[in-house]
mmCIF file of C-alpha atoms in Angstrom:
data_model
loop_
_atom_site.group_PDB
_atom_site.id
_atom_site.type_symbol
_atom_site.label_atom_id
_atom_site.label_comp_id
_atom_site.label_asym_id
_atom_site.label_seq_id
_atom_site.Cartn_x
_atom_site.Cartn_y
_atom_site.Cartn_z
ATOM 1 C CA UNK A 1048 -19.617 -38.762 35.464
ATOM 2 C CA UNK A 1049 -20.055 -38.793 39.143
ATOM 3 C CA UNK A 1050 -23.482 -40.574 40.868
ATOM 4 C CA UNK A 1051 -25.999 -38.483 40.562
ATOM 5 C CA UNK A 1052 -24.500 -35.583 38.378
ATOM 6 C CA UNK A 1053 -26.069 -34.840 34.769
ATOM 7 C CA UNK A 1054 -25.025 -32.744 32.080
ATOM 8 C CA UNK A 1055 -28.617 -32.525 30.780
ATOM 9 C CA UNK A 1056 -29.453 -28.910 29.865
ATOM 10 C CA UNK A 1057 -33.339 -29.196 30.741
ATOM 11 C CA UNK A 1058 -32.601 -30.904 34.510
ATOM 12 C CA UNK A 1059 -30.108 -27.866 34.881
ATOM 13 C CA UNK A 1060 -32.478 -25.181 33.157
ATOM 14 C CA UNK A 1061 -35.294 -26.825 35.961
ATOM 15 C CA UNK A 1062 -33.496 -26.268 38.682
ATOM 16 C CA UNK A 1063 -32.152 -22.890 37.925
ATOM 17 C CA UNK A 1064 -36.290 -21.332 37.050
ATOM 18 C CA UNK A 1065 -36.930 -22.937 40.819
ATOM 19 C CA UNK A 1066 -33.921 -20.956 42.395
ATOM 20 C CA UNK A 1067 -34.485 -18.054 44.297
ATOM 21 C CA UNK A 1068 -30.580 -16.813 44.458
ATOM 22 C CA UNK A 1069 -27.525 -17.852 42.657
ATOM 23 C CA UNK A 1070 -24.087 -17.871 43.781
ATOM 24 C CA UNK A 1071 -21.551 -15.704 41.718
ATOM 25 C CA UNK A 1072 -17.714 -16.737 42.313
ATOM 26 C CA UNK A 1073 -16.121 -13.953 40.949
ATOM 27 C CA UNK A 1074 -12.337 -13.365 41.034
ATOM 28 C CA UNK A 1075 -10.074 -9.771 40.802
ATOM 29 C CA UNK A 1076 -6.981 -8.432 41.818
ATOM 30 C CA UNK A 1077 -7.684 -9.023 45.636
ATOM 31 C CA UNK A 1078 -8.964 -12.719 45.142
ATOM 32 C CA UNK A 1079 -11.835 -14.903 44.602
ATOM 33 C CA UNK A 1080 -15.367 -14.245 46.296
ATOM 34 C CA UNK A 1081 -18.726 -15.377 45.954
ATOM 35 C CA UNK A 1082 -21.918 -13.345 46.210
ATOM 36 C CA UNK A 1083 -24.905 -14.211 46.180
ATOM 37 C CA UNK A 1084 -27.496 -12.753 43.462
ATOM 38 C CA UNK A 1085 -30.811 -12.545 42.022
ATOM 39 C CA UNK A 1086 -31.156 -13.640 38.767
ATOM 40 C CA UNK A 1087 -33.397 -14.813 35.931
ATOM 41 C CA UNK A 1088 -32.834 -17.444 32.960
ATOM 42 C CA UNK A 1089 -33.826 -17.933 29.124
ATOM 43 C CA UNK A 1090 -32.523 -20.436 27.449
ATOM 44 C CA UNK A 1091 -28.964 -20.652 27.970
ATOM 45 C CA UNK A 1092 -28.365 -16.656 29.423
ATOM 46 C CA UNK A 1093 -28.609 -16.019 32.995
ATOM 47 C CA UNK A 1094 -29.306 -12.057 33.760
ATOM 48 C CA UNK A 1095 -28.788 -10.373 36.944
ATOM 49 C CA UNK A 1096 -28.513 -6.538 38.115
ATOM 50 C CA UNK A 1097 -26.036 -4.895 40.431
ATOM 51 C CA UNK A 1098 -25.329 -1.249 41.402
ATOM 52 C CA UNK A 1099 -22.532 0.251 38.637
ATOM 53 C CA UNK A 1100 -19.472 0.053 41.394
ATOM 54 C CA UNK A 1101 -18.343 -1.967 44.042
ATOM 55 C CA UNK A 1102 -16.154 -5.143 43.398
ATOM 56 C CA UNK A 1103 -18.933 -7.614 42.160
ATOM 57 C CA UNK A 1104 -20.047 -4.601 39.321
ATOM 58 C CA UNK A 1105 -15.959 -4.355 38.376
ATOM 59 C CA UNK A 1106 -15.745 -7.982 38.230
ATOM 60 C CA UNK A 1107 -19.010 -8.731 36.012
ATOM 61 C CA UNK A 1108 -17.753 -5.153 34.083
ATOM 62 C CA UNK A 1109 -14.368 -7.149 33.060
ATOM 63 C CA UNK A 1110 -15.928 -9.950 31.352
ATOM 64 C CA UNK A 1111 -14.070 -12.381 32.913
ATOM 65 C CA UNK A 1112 -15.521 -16.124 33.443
ATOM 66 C CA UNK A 1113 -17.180 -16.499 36.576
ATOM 67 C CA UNK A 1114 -19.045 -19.915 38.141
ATOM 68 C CA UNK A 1115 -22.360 -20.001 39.512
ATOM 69 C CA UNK A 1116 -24.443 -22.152 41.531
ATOM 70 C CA UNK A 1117 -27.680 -22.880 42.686
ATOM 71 C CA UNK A 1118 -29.513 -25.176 45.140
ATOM 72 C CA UNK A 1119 -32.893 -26.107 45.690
ATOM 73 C CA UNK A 1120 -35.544 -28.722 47.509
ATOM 74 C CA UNK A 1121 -32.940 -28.627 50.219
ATOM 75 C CA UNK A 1122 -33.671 -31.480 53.027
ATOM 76 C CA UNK A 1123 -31.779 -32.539 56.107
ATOM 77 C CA UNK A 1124 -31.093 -36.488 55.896
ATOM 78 C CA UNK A 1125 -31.074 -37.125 59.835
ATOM 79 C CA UNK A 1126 -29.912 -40.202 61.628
ATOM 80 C CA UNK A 1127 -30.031 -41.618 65.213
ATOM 81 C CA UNK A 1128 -27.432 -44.143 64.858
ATOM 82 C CA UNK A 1129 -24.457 -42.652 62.694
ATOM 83 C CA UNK A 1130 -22.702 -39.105 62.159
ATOM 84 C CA UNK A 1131 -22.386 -40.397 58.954
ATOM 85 C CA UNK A 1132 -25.404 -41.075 57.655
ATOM 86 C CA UNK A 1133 -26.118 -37.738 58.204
ATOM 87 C CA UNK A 1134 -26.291 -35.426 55.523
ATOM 88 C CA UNK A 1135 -28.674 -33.207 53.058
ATOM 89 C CA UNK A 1136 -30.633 -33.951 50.191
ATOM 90 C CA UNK A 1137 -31.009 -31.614 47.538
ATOM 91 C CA UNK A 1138 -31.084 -30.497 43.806
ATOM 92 C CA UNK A 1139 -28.653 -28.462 42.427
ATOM 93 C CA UNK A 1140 -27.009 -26.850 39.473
ATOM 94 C CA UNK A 1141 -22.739 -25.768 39.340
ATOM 95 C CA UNK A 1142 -21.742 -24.068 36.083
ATOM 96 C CA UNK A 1143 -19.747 -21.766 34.208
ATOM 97 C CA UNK A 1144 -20.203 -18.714 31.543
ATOM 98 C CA UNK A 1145 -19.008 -14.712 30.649
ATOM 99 C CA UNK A 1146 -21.019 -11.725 32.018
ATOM 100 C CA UNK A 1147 -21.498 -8.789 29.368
ATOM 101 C CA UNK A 1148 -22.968 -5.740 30.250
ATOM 102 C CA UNK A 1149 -26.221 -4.338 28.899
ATOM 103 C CA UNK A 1150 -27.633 -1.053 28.061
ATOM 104 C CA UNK A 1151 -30.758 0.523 26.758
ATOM 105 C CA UNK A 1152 -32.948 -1.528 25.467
ATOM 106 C CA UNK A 1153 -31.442 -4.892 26.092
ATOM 107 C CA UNK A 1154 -30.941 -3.682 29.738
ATOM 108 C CA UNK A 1155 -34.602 -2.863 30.315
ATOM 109 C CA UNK A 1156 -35.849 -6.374 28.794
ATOM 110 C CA UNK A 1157 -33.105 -8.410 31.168
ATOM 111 C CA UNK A 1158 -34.834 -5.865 34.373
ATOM 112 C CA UNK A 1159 -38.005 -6.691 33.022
ATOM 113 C CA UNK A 1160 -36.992 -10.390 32.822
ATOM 114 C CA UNK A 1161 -35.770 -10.298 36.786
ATOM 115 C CA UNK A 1162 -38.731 -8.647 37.684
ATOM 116 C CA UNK A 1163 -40.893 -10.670 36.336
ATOM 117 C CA UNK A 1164 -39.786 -13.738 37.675
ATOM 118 C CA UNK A 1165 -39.728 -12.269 41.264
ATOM 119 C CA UNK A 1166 -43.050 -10.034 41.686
ATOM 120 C CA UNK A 1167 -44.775 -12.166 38.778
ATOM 121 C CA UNK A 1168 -45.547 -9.377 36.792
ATOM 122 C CA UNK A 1169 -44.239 -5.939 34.959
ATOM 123 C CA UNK A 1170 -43.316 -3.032 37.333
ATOM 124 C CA UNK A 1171 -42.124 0.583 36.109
ATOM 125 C CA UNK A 1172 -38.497 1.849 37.193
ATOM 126 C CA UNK A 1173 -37.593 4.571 39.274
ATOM 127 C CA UNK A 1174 -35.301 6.399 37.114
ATOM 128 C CA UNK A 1175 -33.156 7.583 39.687
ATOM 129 C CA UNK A 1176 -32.393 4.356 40.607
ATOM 130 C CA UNK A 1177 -32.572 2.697 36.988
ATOM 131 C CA UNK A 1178 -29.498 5.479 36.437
ATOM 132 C CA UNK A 1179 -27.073 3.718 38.654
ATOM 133 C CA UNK A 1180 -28.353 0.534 37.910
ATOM 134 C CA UNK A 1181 -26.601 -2.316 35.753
ATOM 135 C CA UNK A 1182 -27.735 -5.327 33.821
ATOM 136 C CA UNK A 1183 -25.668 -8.283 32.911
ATOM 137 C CA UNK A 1184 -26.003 -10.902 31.155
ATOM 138 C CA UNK A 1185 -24.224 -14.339 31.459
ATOM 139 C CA UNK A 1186 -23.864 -16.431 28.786
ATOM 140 C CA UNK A 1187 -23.678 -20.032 30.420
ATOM 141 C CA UNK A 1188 -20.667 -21.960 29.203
ATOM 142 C CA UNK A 1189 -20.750 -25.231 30.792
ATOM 143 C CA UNK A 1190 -23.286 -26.649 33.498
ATOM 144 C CA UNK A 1191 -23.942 -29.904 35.451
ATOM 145 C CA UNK A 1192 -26.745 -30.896 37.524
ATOM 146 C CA UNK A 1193 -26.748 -32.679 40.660
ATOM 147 C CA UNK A 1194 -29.572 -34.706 42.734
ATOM 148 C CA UNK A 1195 -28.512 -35.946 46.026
ATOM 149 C CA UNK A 1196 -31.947 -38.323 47.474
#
């Protein structure tokens, strides 16, 4: 394995709890794109939320694989004597897995899940917006870790 990369599950699961975003690459009929998403883990499921149309809900609707990534403790490595010691530090995670969609139940718990981990506590819906609302979740299939000092 390549310096620095780690296929341990708890370095991985560590760095994806201290992520604020993930990036989706998702791919359809018109190509590969990434978007960028909130999210929440447990265990080895990832859950995130999108509106129920537009590309990234058709792509996650499909169940195709997707890859994901994550940074975090992001640092600029800054030199005065060579472009090429130049550089970033960082911790980050690069894996794979297959979205599912959610409903009822299982749909409110992977909200509540997101929600929690962003506001730090539970929060009713509006049920307006609940309605057109969709809950995935993304059962990780591979991972690796990375730490660049």
């Amino acid at each position: 394995m390549r310096k620095g990369v780690t296929d341990d599950k708890a370095v991985a699961a560590d760095i994806l709890d201290r992520a604020e975003v993930i990036w989706l690459a998702l791919n359809d009929s018109e190509g590969p794109h990434c978007v960028p998403v909130n999210f929440a883990r447990e265990g080895d499921t990832l859950y995130v939320h999108s509106g129920r149309k537009g590309r990234k809900a058709a792509c996650l609707d499909s169940g195709a694989p997707l890859a994901f990534s994550a940074a975090v403790d992001m640092r600029l490595k800054t030199s005065d004597e060579n472009a090429c010691e130049l550089g970033y530090r960082f911790r980050s995670v690069m894996g794979g897995g297959a979205p599912r969609a959610l409903d009822g139940e299982d749909k409110l718990r992977a909200l509540d899940r997101i929600t929690l981990k962003y506001a730090g506590r539970a929060m009713p819906y509006n049920e307006k917006v609940l309605a057109v609302t969709a809950a995935y979740a993304i059962d990780i299939t591979s991972v690796t870790a990375r730490i660049k000092d």
